[in-house]
XYZ file of C-alpha atoms in Angstrom:
710
model
C 65.586 -54.747 62.283
C 62.556 -56.534 63.537
C 60.769 -57.175 60.233
C 61.887 -56.877 56.579
C 61.327 -53.435 55.054
C 59.847 -54.818 51.844
C 56.762 -55.851 53.855
C 55.788 -52.203 54.310
C 54.949 -51.504 50.635
C 54.032 -55.158 49.964
C 51.049 -55.162 52.347
C 49.150 -52.311 50.621
C 49.964 -53.979 47.293
C 48.323 -57.161 48.583
C 45.289 -55.084 49.631
C 45.087 -53.653 46.127
C 45.167 -57.116 44.557
C 42.510 -58.537 46.905
C 40.116 -55.616 46.664
C 40.670 -55.233 42.953
C 40.003 -58.903 42.234
C 36.841 -59.047 44.345
C 35.579 -55.764 42.870
C 36.102 -57.094 39.337
C 34.335 -60.401 40.017
C 31.409 -58.872 41.901
C 31.087 -56.018 39.418
C 30.962 -58.457 36.505
C 28.244 -60.490 38.233
C 26.158 -57.375 38.914
C 26.553 -56.272 35.314
C 25.471 -59.715 34.091
C 22.379 -59.664 36.327
C 21.539 -56.145 35.166
C 21.886 -57.237 31.551
C 19.625 -60.214 32.112
C 17.016 -58.036 33.846
C 17.129 -55.520 31.024
C 16.751 -58.222 28.372
C 13.785 -59.647 30.225
C 12.176 -56.196 30.350
C 12.923 -55.471 26.655
C 12.520 -58.791 24.813
C 11.917 -57.142 21.459
C 14.691 -54.563 21.603
C 18.118 -55.757 20.509
C 19.672 -52.484 19.495
C 21.056 -51.449 22.862
C 21.773 -54.723 24.501
C 23.346 -54.280 27.863
C 23.695 -50.547 27.577
C 20.931 -49.477 29.867
C 21.607 -47.383 32.905
C 21.454 -50.391 35.209
C 24.121 -52.259 33.270
C 26.617 -49.559 33.878
C 25.466 -48.662 37.335
C 25.021 -44.961 36.709
C 21.322 -44.589 37.175
C 21.810 -42.559 40.325
C 24.446 -40.247 38.943
C 21.994 -37.524 38.213
C 21.672 -34.177 39.805
C 20.642 -35.631 43.138
C 23.800 -37.646 43.565
C 26.249 -35.150 42.182
C 24.297 -31.987 42.118
C 26.937 -29.297 42.343
C 27.098 -27.894 38.852
C 24.748 -25.097 39.765
C 27.424 -23.528 41.916
C 29.654 -22.439 39.097
C 33.092 -23.959 39.106
C 32.231 -27.637 38.892
C 35.842 -28.699 38.972
C 36.053 -28.040 42.652
C 33.165 -30.205 43.739
C 33.481 -33.491 45.507
C 30.729 -35.512 43.902
C 30.240 -37.835 46.801
C 27.135 -39.913 46.669
C 26.191 -43.469 45.865
C 26.447 -44.251 42.200
C 24.004 -47.076 42.110
C 22.315 -49.623 44.332
C 23.790 -50.238 47.746
C 26.412 -52.938 47.822
C 25.766 -56.000 49.984
C 26.916 -55.520 53.548
C 29.447 -58.346 53.370
C 31.018 -56.841 50.260
C 31.365 -53.360 51.765
C 32.744 -54.919 54.954
C 35.309 -56.897 52.957
C 36.557 -53.863 51.039
C 36.784 -51.731 54.171
C 38.516 -54.367 56.299
C 41.043 -55.291 53.593
C 41.714 -51.649 52.702
C 42.231 -50.489 56.283
C 43.982 -53.648 57.503
C 46.549 -53.700 54.685
C 47.658 -50.135 55.388
C 47.314 -50.541 59.155
C 49.516 -53.636 59.150
C 52.026 -51.790 56.985
C 52.055 -49.116 59.675
C 52.623 -51.747 62.378
C 55.552 -53.222 60.456
C 56.914 -49.743 59.843
C 56.775 -48.759 63.509
C 58.264 -52.092 64.543
C 61.335 -51.001 62.610
C 61.103 -47.301 63.384
C 60.999 -47.477 67.166
C 64.353 -49.246 67.682
C 65.993 -47.280 64.864
C 64.863 -43.877 66.127
C 65.747 -44.754 69.728
C 69.186 -45.941 68.668
C 69.795 -42.878 66.509
C 68.886 -40.440 69.252
C 71.129 -42.288 71.688
C 74.102 -42.461 69.306
C 76.409 -39.583 68.471
C 75.850 -38.749 64.799
C 72.928 -41.175 64.518
C 72.789 -44.789 63.347
C 74.061 -45.803 59.932
C 71.395 -46.341 57.253
C 69.901 -49.824 56.989
C 69.710 -51.092 53.400
C 67.871 -54.309 52.542
C 68.099 -55.702 49.000
C 65.227 -57.765 47.634
C 66.883 -58.723 44.334
C 69.083 -57.333 41.560
C 66.881 -55.493 39.134
C 69.321 -54.790 36.302
C 73.034 -54.728 35.513
C 74.695 -52.994 32.564
C 78.469 -52.845 32.652
C 79.573 -51.224 35.880
C 76.082 -49.885 36.570
C 73.787 -52.010 38.711
C 70.357 -51.251 40.093
C 68.965 -53.265 42.986
C 65.401 -53.351 44.211
C 66.500 -52.244 47.650
C 64.928 -50.394 50.551
C 66.650 -47.918 52.841
C 65.872 -46.857 56.379
C 67.643 -43.747 57.578
C 66.586 -40.662 59.485
C 64.873 -39.033 56.489
C 62.986 -42.108 55.302
C 62.063 -42.937 58.921
C 60.472 -39.521 59.355
C 58.524 -39.802 56.108
C 57.497 -43.375 56.835
C 56.105 -42.461 60.254
C 53.469 -39.967 59.138
C 52.736 -41.492 55.714
C 51.628 -44.782 57.274
C 49.925 -43.135 60.262
C 47.979 -40.482 58.376
C 47.321 -42.902 55.507
C 45.704 -45.370 57.917
C 43.480 -42.652 59.408
C 42.365 -41.587 55.925
C 41.486 -45.189 55.091
C 39.384 -45.408 58.268
C 37.682 -42.123 57.386
C 36.937 -43.425 53.887
C 34.962 -46.348 55.324
C 32.283 -43.944 56.498
C 32.608 -41.290 53.821
C 32.119 -43.523 50.787
C 30.025 -46.301 52.264
C 27.171 -45.704 49.807
C 29.349 -45.811 46.700
C 28.958 -48.614 44.193
C 32.655 -48.113 43.359
C 33.603 -48.821 46.988
C 35.896 -51.728 46.098
C 37.505 -49.882 43.202
C 38.158 -46.905 45.474
C 39.925 -48.932 48.169
C 41.897 -50.857 45.541
C 43.221 -47.599 44.074
C 43.848 -46.151 47.537
C 45.894 -49.220 48.523
C 47.844 -49.041 45.266
C 48.572 -45.386 45.958
C 49.971 -46.268 49.390
C 52.144 -48.992 47.849
C 53.618 -46.467 45.412
C 54.189 -43.803 48.064
C 55.846 -46.226 50.480
C 58.070 -47.495 47.676
C 59.077 -43.896 46.963
C 59.848 -43.198 50.615
C 61.838 -46.374 51.267
C 63.704 -46.508 47.936
C 67.457 -46.902 48.184
C 68.147 -45.527 44.704
C 66.732 -42.983 42.295
C 65.391 -45.599 39.807
C 63.419 -47.373 42.557
C 62.253 -44.001 43.856
C 61.108 -43.224 40.313
C 58.915 -46.348 40.320
C 57.038 -44.988 43.317
C 57.163 -41.490 41.802
C 55.358 -42.604 38.650
C 53.111 -44.898 40.661
C 51.659 -42.060 42.730
C 51.190 -40.101 39.494
C 49.201 -42.937 37.960
C 47.124 -43.467 41.100
C 46.416 -39.750 41.377
C 44.911 -39.928 37.883
C 42.740 -42.878 38.908
C 41.623 -41.345 42.213
C 41.089 -37.772 41.023
C 39.024 -39.159 38.154
C 37.126 -41.516 40.454
C 33.778 -40.111 39.262
C 34.705 -40.995 35.709
C 31.211 -40.421 34.360
C 31.559 -36.722 35.128
C 33.439 -34.697 32.555
C 35.143 -32.375 35.040
C 36.462 -35.339 37.062
C 38.200 -37.178 34.250
C 39.431 -33.866 32.827
C 40.995 -33.041 36.199
C 42.604 -36.488 36.320
C 44.104 -36.027 32.866
C 45.302 -32.539 33.770
C 47.135 -33.865 36.830
C 48.673 -36.734 34.866
C 49.855 -34.653 31.895
C 51.160 -31.736 33.982
C 53.220 -34.086 36.104
C 54.742 -35.632 32.981
C 56.462 -32.293 32.292
C 58.228 -32.421 35.618
C 58.894 -36.154 35.348
C 60.752 -35.646 32.072
C 63.147 -33.326 33.867
C 63.567 -35.793 36.692
C 64.490 -38.621 34.306
C 67.187 -36.425 32.767
C 68.323 -35.512 36.269
C 68.708 -39.207 37.175
C 70.890 -39.715 34.107
C 72.848 -36.639 35.154
C 73.440 -38.123 38.622
C 74.642 -41.332 36.967
C 77.042 -39.370 34.776
C 78.408 -37.346 37.709
C 78.795 -40.115 40.283
C 78.705 -43.379 38.343
C 75.811 -44.651 40.458
C 72.148 -43.930 41.113
C 71.838 -45.361 44.620
C 71.915 -42.880 47.442
C 75.582 -43.453 48.115
C 76.073 -40.521 45.735
C 74.898 -38.287 48.586
C 77.902 -39.315 50.673
C 80.146 -38.922 47.635
C 78.935 -35.352 47.186
C 79.562 -34.628 50.870
C 83.118 -35.920 50.574
C 83.986 -33.556 47.719
C 83.683 -36.009 44.859
C 82.664 -33.114 42.596
C 85.994 -31.300 42.617
C 86.742 -32.230 39.043
C 83.273 -31.515 37.678
C 82.282 -28.323 35.941
C 79.910 -26.310 38.125
C 77.521 -25.771 35.235
C 76.984 -29.536 35.054
C 76.062 -29.708 38.735
C 73.688 -26.752 38.310
C 72.021 -28.437 35.337
C 71.482 -31.677 37.255
C 70.033 -29.807 40.249
C 67.678 -27.813 38.046
C 66.464 -30.976 36.297
C 65.776 -32.690 39.606
C 64.048 -29.544 40.829
C 61.863 -29.520 37.706
C 60.598 -32.944 38.756
C 59.949 -31.611 42.251
C 58.101 -28.561 40.857
C 55.681 -30.808 38.973
C 54.995 -33.236 41.790
C 54.806 -30.597 44.540
C 52.720 -28.159 42.484
C 55.004 -25.149 42.376
C 54.735 -22.250 39.945
C 54.246 -22.700 37.014
C 53.189 -26.378 37.266
C 50.791 -25.917 40.182
C 47.659 -25.749 38.021
C 46.794 -29.439 38.385
C 46.439 -29.444 42.149
C 43.374 -27.163 42.632
C 41.461 -29.145 40.004
C 42.367 -32.337 41.858
C 39.523 -31.400 44.224
C 37.266 -33.243 41.765
C 38.159 -36.473 43.561
C 36.601 -37.630 46.839
C 37.633 -35.616 49.887
C 39.735 -38.422 51.481
C 41.732 -38.515 48.238
C 42.342 -34.783 48.564
C 43.550 -35.311 52.121
C 45.866 -38.152 51.110
C 47.349 -36.420 48.068
C 47.579 -32.897 49.498
C 48.573 -33.548 53.075
C 50.831 -36.495 53.678
C 51.912 -38.118 50.473
C 52.184 -37.167 46.821
C 52.714 -33.417 46.978
C 55.435 -33.757 49.608
C 57.424 -36.089 47.345
C 59.082 -33.142 45.597
C 60.273 -31.649 48.879
C 61.509 -35.090 49.918
C 63.488 -35.418 46.664
C 65.226 -32.077 47.162
C 66.005 -32.940 50.803
C 67.267 -36.399 49.824
C 69.618 -34.822 47.250
C 70.502 -31.905 49.531
C 74.237 -32.643 49.387
C 74.174 -32.152 45.618
C 72.095 -28.965 45.806
C 74.565 -27.457 48.297
C 77.211 -27.736 45.577
C 75.094 -25.454 43.368
C 74.312 -22.278 45.383
C 72.643 -20.548 42.442
C 70.297 -23.513 42.019
C 69.383 -23.293 45.704
C 68.651 -19.596 45.307
C 66.262 -20.448 42.486
C 64.581 -23.081 44.680
C 64.098 -20.480 47.415
C 62.610 -17.854 45.118
C 60.305 -20.312 43.344
C 59.082 -21.492 46.748
C 58.564 -17.948 48.042
C 56.816 -16.878 44.842
C 54.535 -19.901 44.958
C 53.734 -19.306 48.629
C 52.598 -15.710 48.186
C 50.942 -16.293 44.797
C 48.785 -19.202 45.943
C 47.920 -17.386 49.178
C 46.489 -14.443 47.238
C 44.206 -16.807 45.322
C 43.105 -18.489 48.533
C 41.851 -15.129 49.826
C 38.973 -15.055 47.346
C 37.881 -18.687 47.008
C 34.380 -19.658 48.107
C 34.600 -23.421 47.603
C 35.771 -24.846 50.938
C 38.015 -27.426 49.286
C 39.502 -24.906 46.859
C 40.613 -22.733 49.775
C 42.453 -25.717 51.242
C 43.890 -26.648 47.839
C 45.524 -23.253 47.331
C 46.607 -23.340 50.955
C 48.451 -26.573 50.196
C 50.219 -24.992 47.222
C 51.223 -22.057 49.427
C 52.510 -24.254 52.264
C 54.541 -26.329 49.819
C 56.132 -23.069 48.726
C 57.176 -22.521 52.350
C 58.878 -25.914 52.347
C 60.866 -25.142 49.197
C 61.759 -21.724 50.597
C 63.335 -23.501 53.558
C 65.254 -25.922 51.341
C 66.437 -23.071 49.121
C 68.039 -21.185 52.032
C 69.726 -24.372 53.232
C 67.339 -25.144 56.116
C 66.445 -28.618 54.883
C 65.586 -29.772 58.395
C 63.138 -26.894 58.879
C 61.530 -27.680 55.521
C 61.048 -31.329 56.449
C 59.741 -30.324 59.874
C 57.038 -28.296 58.133
C 56.306 -31.312 55.919
C 55.759 -33.295 59.131
C 53.496 -30.815 60.951
C 51.617 -29.889 57.779
C 50.631 -33.519 57.259
C 48.553 -33.497 60.458
C 46.762 -30.151 60.347
C 46.161 -30.192 56.597
C 44.794 -33.769 56.700
C 42.545 -32.683 59.570
C 41.318 -29.686 57.573
C 40.584 -31.691 54.439
C 38.813 -34.474 56.292
C 36.939 -31.880 58.316
C 35.813 -30.197 55.101
C 34.533 -33.573 53.939
C 32.514 -33.868 57.147
C 31.083 -30.388 56.515
C 30.224 -31.329 52.931
C 28.380 -34.426 54.115
C 26.551 -32.393 56.760
C 25.510 -29.920 54.050
C 24.434 -32.733 51.723
C 27.285 -32.157 49.275
C 27.220 -28.383 49.299
C 30.740 -26.905 49.092
C 30.067 -23.186 48.651
C 30.833 -21.443 51.946
C 28.431 -18.647 51.053
C 25.608 -21.153 51.538
C 26.853 -22.244 54.973
C 27.157 -20.436 58.295
C 26.263 -21.271 61.877
C 27.337 -24.915 61.576
C 29.442 -24.956 64.746
C 26.702 -26.075 67.175
C 25.294 -28.541 64.635
C 28.579 -30.386 63.978
C 30.485 -29.852 67.244
C 33.203 -32.496 66.788
C 33.956 -31.394 63.241
C 33.947 -27.755 64.319
C 36.286 -28.274 67.291
C 38.841 -30.361 65.392
C 38.916 -28.024 62.400
C 39.419 -25.016 64.645
C 42.461 -26.640 66.261
C 43.894 -27.322 62.804
C 43.029 -23.778 61.661
C 44.877 -22.228 64.591
C 47.819 -24.557 63.888
C 48.170 -23.589 60.223
C 47.789 -19.913 61.150
C 50.998 -20.228 63.175
C 49.660 -19.426 66.629
C 51.788 -20.815 69.504
C 52.033 -23.362 70.931
C 50.384 -25.364 68.129
C 52.416 -27.302 65.582
C 52.365 -24.849 62.703
C 53.991 -22.109 64.782
C 57.206 -24.025 65.442
C 57.807 -25.255 61.897
C 56.848 -21.968 60.207
C 58.952 -19.974 62.675
C 61.985 -22.089 61.862
C 61.550 -21.411 58.141
C 61.193 -17.660 58.603
C 64.133 -17.574 61.013
C 66.293 -19.559 58.590
C 65.455 -17.193 55.718
C 66.424 -14.179 57.834
C 69.509 -15.854 59.257
C 70.739 -16.865 55.809
C 70.838 -13.240 54.764
C 67.612 -13.089 52.762
C 65.480 -10.350 54.366
C 63.287 -10.073 51.256
C 62.458 -13.772 51.393
C 61.710 -13.369 55.082
C 59.347 -10.475 54.318
C 57.569 -12.518 51.630
C 57.181 -15.421 54.043
C 55.895 -13.112 56.775
C 53.333 -11.530 54.446
C 52.227 -14.984 53.353
C 51.805 -16.031 56.983
C 49.398 -13.143 57.508
C 47.388 -14.080 54.412
C 47.296 -17.719 55.538
C 45.766 -16.761 58.860
C 43.281 -14.495 57.061
C 41.906 -16.986 54.547
C 41.801 -19.841 57.057
C 39.812 -17.844 59.601
C 37.687 -16.526 56.762
C 36.884 -20.167 56.052
C 36.100 -20.813 59.717
C 33.937 -17.709 60.029
C 31.925 -18.364 56.871
C 31.411 -22.034 57.731
C 30.860 -22.288 61.477
C 29.819 -18.853 62.727
C 26.985 -16.416 62.128
C 23.596 -17.524 60.833
C 22.800 -20.247 58.358
C 22.675 -18.811 54.817
C 21.517 -21.875 52.886
C 17.974 -23.070 52.190
C 15.827 -23.512 55.293
C 15.092 -27.154 54.526
C 18.827 -27.818 54.257
C 19.465 -26.394 57.728
C 17.096 -28.901 59.307
C 18.984 -31.792 57.717
C 22.487 -30.782 58.886
C 24.020 -33.583 60.967
C 27.296 -34.651 62.511
C 29.349 -37.344 60.791
C 29.657 -40.926 62.108
C 32.464 -42.068 64.385
C 34.450 -43.594 61.517
C 34.909 -40.032 60.271
C 35.138 -38.018 63.496
C 37.610 -40.267 65.360
C 40.351 -39.700 62.729
C 39.592 -35.982 63.002
C 40.144 -36.049 66.761
C 43.451 -37.924 66.382
C 44.709 -35.532 63.697
C 43.629 -32.496 65.720
C 45.580 -33.833 68.712
C 48.770 -34.123 66.668
C 48.113 -30.707 65.133
C 48.512 -29.421 68.673
C 51.435 -31.497 69.980
C 53.558 -32.402 66.917
C 55.408 -29.090 67.045
C 56.928 -29.890 70.447
C 59.324 -32.259 68.673
C 61.067 -29.194 67.274
C 61.031 -26.586 70.032
C 63.918 -24.179 69.332
C 66.681 -23.444 71.800
C 65.378 -19.897 72.212
C 62.276 -21.360 73.872
C 64.202 -23.822 76.005
C 64.154 -26.815 73.654
C 66.790 -28.727 71.713
C 64.942 -29.086 68.388
C 65.231 -32.863 68.530
C 63.478 -33.200 65.197
C 66.124 -31.369 63.174
C 68.829 -32.989 65.280
C 67.493 -36.427 64.368
C 67.390 -35.601 60.639
C 70.860 -34.029 60.540
C 72.765 -37.201 59.476
C 70.605 -37.508 56.334
C 70.703 -33.853 55.313
C 73.407 -31.525 54.138
C 74.233 -28.397 56.067
C 74.496 -25.481 53.676
C 75.544 -22.748 56.091
C 74.644 -21.749 59.621
C 71.425 -19.853 60.244
C 72.170 -18.558 63.711
C 70.669 -15.252 64.771
C 71.055 -13.451 68.073
C 68.581 -14.473 70.729
C 66.936 -11.042 70.837
C 66.542 -11.076 67.062
C 64.981 -14.517 67.185
C 62.417 -13.349 69.735
C 61.635 -10.372 67.512
C 61.147 -12.625 64.475
C 58.787 -14.845 66.467
C 56.831 -11.807 67.585
C 56.532 -10.539 64.017
C 55.322 -13.952 62.851
C 52.650 -14.133 65.540
C 51.676 -10.503 64.950
C 51.170 -11.138 61.219
C 48.938 -14.086 62.039
C 46.937 -12.092 64.601
C 46.385 -9.257 62.113
C 45.096 -11.757 59.541
C 42.768 -13.354 62.108
C 41.376 -10.022 63.290
C 40.668 -8.825 59.748
C 38.936 -12.067 58.833
C 36.948 -11.978 62.067
C 35.725 -8.453 61.404
C 35.002 -8.754 57.695
C 33.346 -12.173 57.740
C 31.830 -12.269 61.210
C 28.365 -10.848 60.756
C 25.761 -12.506 62.938
C 22.450 -11.390 61.422
C 20.636 -13.693 59.077
C 20.330 -11.133 56.307
C 23.986 -10.128 56.292
C 25.909 -10.407 53.078
C 29.090 -12.393 52.878
C 31.505 -10.704 52.804
C 30.618 -7.752 55.007
C 30.046 -4.275 53.632
C 33.572 -3.243 54.656
C 35.163 -6.167 52.840
C 32.995 -5.544 49.787
C 33.984 -1.885 49.746
C 37.658 -2.851 49.911
C 37.153 -5.252 47.014
C 35.524 -2.560 44.913
C 38.396 -0.173 45.650
C 40.956 -2.819 44.689
C 39.764 -2.636 41.079
C 41.766 -4.723 38.669
C 43.829 -6.370 41.409
C 40.680 -7.652 43.121
C 39.321 -9.077 39.885
C 42.645 -10.751 39.147
C 42.715 -12.443 42.552
C 39.066 -13.448 42.327
C 39.716 -15.047 38.927
C 42.904 -16.799 40.051
C 45.066 -14.357 38.055
C 43.581 -15.830 34.870
C 46.389 -18.398 34.821
C 44.264 -21.209 33.402
C 42.882 -18.875 30.751
C 46.416 -17.735 29.911
C 47.649 -21.301 29.552
C 44.652 -22.074 27.373
C 45.342 -19.079 25.115
C 49.148 -19.278 25.016
C 49.780 -23.021 25.065
C 46.781 -25.310 24.730
C 44.874 -23.497 21.984
C 47.917 -23.048 19.656
C 48.964 -26.664 20.135
C 45.372 -27.780 19.568
C 45.351 -25.824 16.289
C 48.705 -27.275 15.300
C 47.415 -30.742 16.093
C 44.271 -30.142 14.054
C 46.378 -28.944 11.110
C 48.700 -31.952 11.351
C 45.693 -34.249 11.554
C 43.614 -32.793 8.754
C 46.287 -31.220 6.545
C 49.216 -33.607 6.869
C 47.776 -36.923 8.038
C 44.333 -36.957 6.399
C 45.073 -34.903 3.286
C 48.725 -35.579 2.454
C 49.619 -38.968 3.944
C 46.199 -40.564 3.548
C 45.940 -38.837 0.137
C 49.144 -40.481 -1.072
C 48.049 -43.869 0.212
C 44.560 -43.520 -1.268
C 45.974 -42.290 -4.587
C 48.318 -45.283 -4.722
C 45.401 -47.587 -4.072
C 43.376 -45.843 -6.789
C 46.190 -46.252 -9.316
C 46.585 -49.906 -8.486
C 42.843 -50.412 -8.818
C 42.771 -48.520 -12.160
C 45.704 -50.550 -13.476
C 43.939 -53.711 -12.456
C 40.788 -52.664 -14.272
C 42.778 -51.949 -17.446
C 44.616 -55.241 -17.265
C 41.353 -57.019 -16.555
C 40.006 -55.663 -19.888
C 42.609 -57.611 -21.748
C 42.489 -60.680 -19.491
C 39.484 -62.448 -21.010
C 40.528 -66.089 -20.640
C 39.984 -66.651 -24.424
C 43.015 -68.222 -26.149
C 42.101 -66.690 -29.474
C 42.164 -63.177 -27.970
C 45.575 -63.848 -26.460
C 46.855 -65.132 -29.876
C 45.508 -62.052 -31.590
C 47.152 -59.777 -29.020
C 50.431 -61.648 -29.433
C 50.262 -61.318 -33.248
C 49.453 -57.619 -33.104
C 52.337 -57.091 -30.737
C 54.745 -58.851 -33.054
C 53.512 -56.782 -36.017
C 53.926 -53.517 -34.071
C 57.431 -54.532 -33.045
C 58.326 -55.489 -36.623
C 57.058 -52.160 -37.984
C 59.066 -50.306 -35.336
C 62.260 -52.197 -36.262
C 61.651 -51.684 -39.991
C 61.034 -47.956 -39.711
C 64.017 -47.476 -37.437
């Protein structure tokens, strides 16, 4: 190793500390100056000291800065816009340089270790042994020890490569996208902290250390999704993401304890123990339970049914946050966990079947919702949920390498799509409704070109990246003897191509459908935003060539490289002719989706409705099904009615009936009795000796009469 592994997460952590400290100091000074200015302007008013709009820096958070509520679903809007006065140039420069440099240097350190390791692994039969570096002993209890250690093997190397690379590009993009924000320093501090947590998760050498990063990305997602904290929908979305993930995290904690009980350790040596048959004396039901608990954690983090509901609302955060969370980092953590523990999952075939069906169900379910979304970021959000389902489908049929390959390619084209949508939103002055767009291609040529490359890639058109990874998943499902899962995946591929080209058609083609004054103000984004788009578009094209299958003359070096870190469930070989047929079906499904989207959403005249008359007629014929899809299957409403509302009523009853009435009533009654007793005693406590003597005498007389009469 060239450089210590702990430097990789440590550098973003240092960026967080620097940016956070400077943001706190400078923010406090601005607040103090604003307070002083307000006091000088209101010398006679002391009732609202320091609570004016300037003191809190929200004077520009009105409809002009965040004016998207008029478009209906406010939870999907990226409320980008400066929240107050422009920051000094030196301050914005400091935040940007520290934020980008900390992650960029982490990437340099990472690649300094990755290059020799990957080269050595590819040149060595069976790959190089994992490299484990221990920082210090974290805890020891009996025979159980937990070290703060970092591990570099094929799986962590793959994750580390695109997390640092894509993360750096998103940081660069953020410099231009949020340059007018008063919370610029706070944003980069949180973004750096997020990278620290994600890199800790990726490099962890044990489940407890992985869990630190796991919870860290959950916390940072809450902070970043709720970045516009003065907006109700933003902080509600942040809380929704945080609470929903806690459900899955509870299962993961139990799963970690289950791993400890089964193997006597929580470091990743248990993977080798599972491969070597260490489970022969363990009841299968115990292994199934542990796998299901770990999978519950993955379902929450990777937004699978039924815990997917947090991810679409996460669009309330800035667009670069959406790209970071939904493309390369947080949501892929669940897939990474299942792949990391693949040797244990192979021991529980029924658990793997459940993983496959949950993934397939999520893929097709989210794709149906994506068909009818009009918010450009919401389309991409449901696309992310659907693509994550593909990854779990692959893991469930034993094709862990194919699943991780799709994680890799998806990081590039989905990051490109999200960042491209942010460029479109800026060009449209924060408009996100695609029905108010159209004809933007010539006006934003670099954004248009890069997004089209990424759109073709996610649609699965050869030879772009998405084709190779998606084809491997579909082929693995068919080869593993699951034709129904293959059919579901194929149908989903067609829907993916449809809604993505629907997005492209409604956004870049036809005539402009927004206000005339808005059309004149459409502009291309600055280089800090378009250069990352170009880089991501390039990798959306070429990344798939790392995994060219043997049927097309390749060796699938990607899966070959990952093989030492993943378990092999069973072979997925299919005859060559069958493989060609499966590829043809995959491409045909994508082409059908593209053609339908092109016809139904490709009207050129300025007065045309979106969608076209044909698409509208089909919607009207669909009846209840169309309304269900348009309203996202009423899942949020169902959760509100079946879960949230009853628990809210129970909570209200416990608060008012039990806490306020019963518990507080008992305490208040006790206090009343004590007070009443005190008042009675006070009546006799006069401080007059003669009264005390009289009371004593009367008491003696009463006692004497009682004794006499007895």
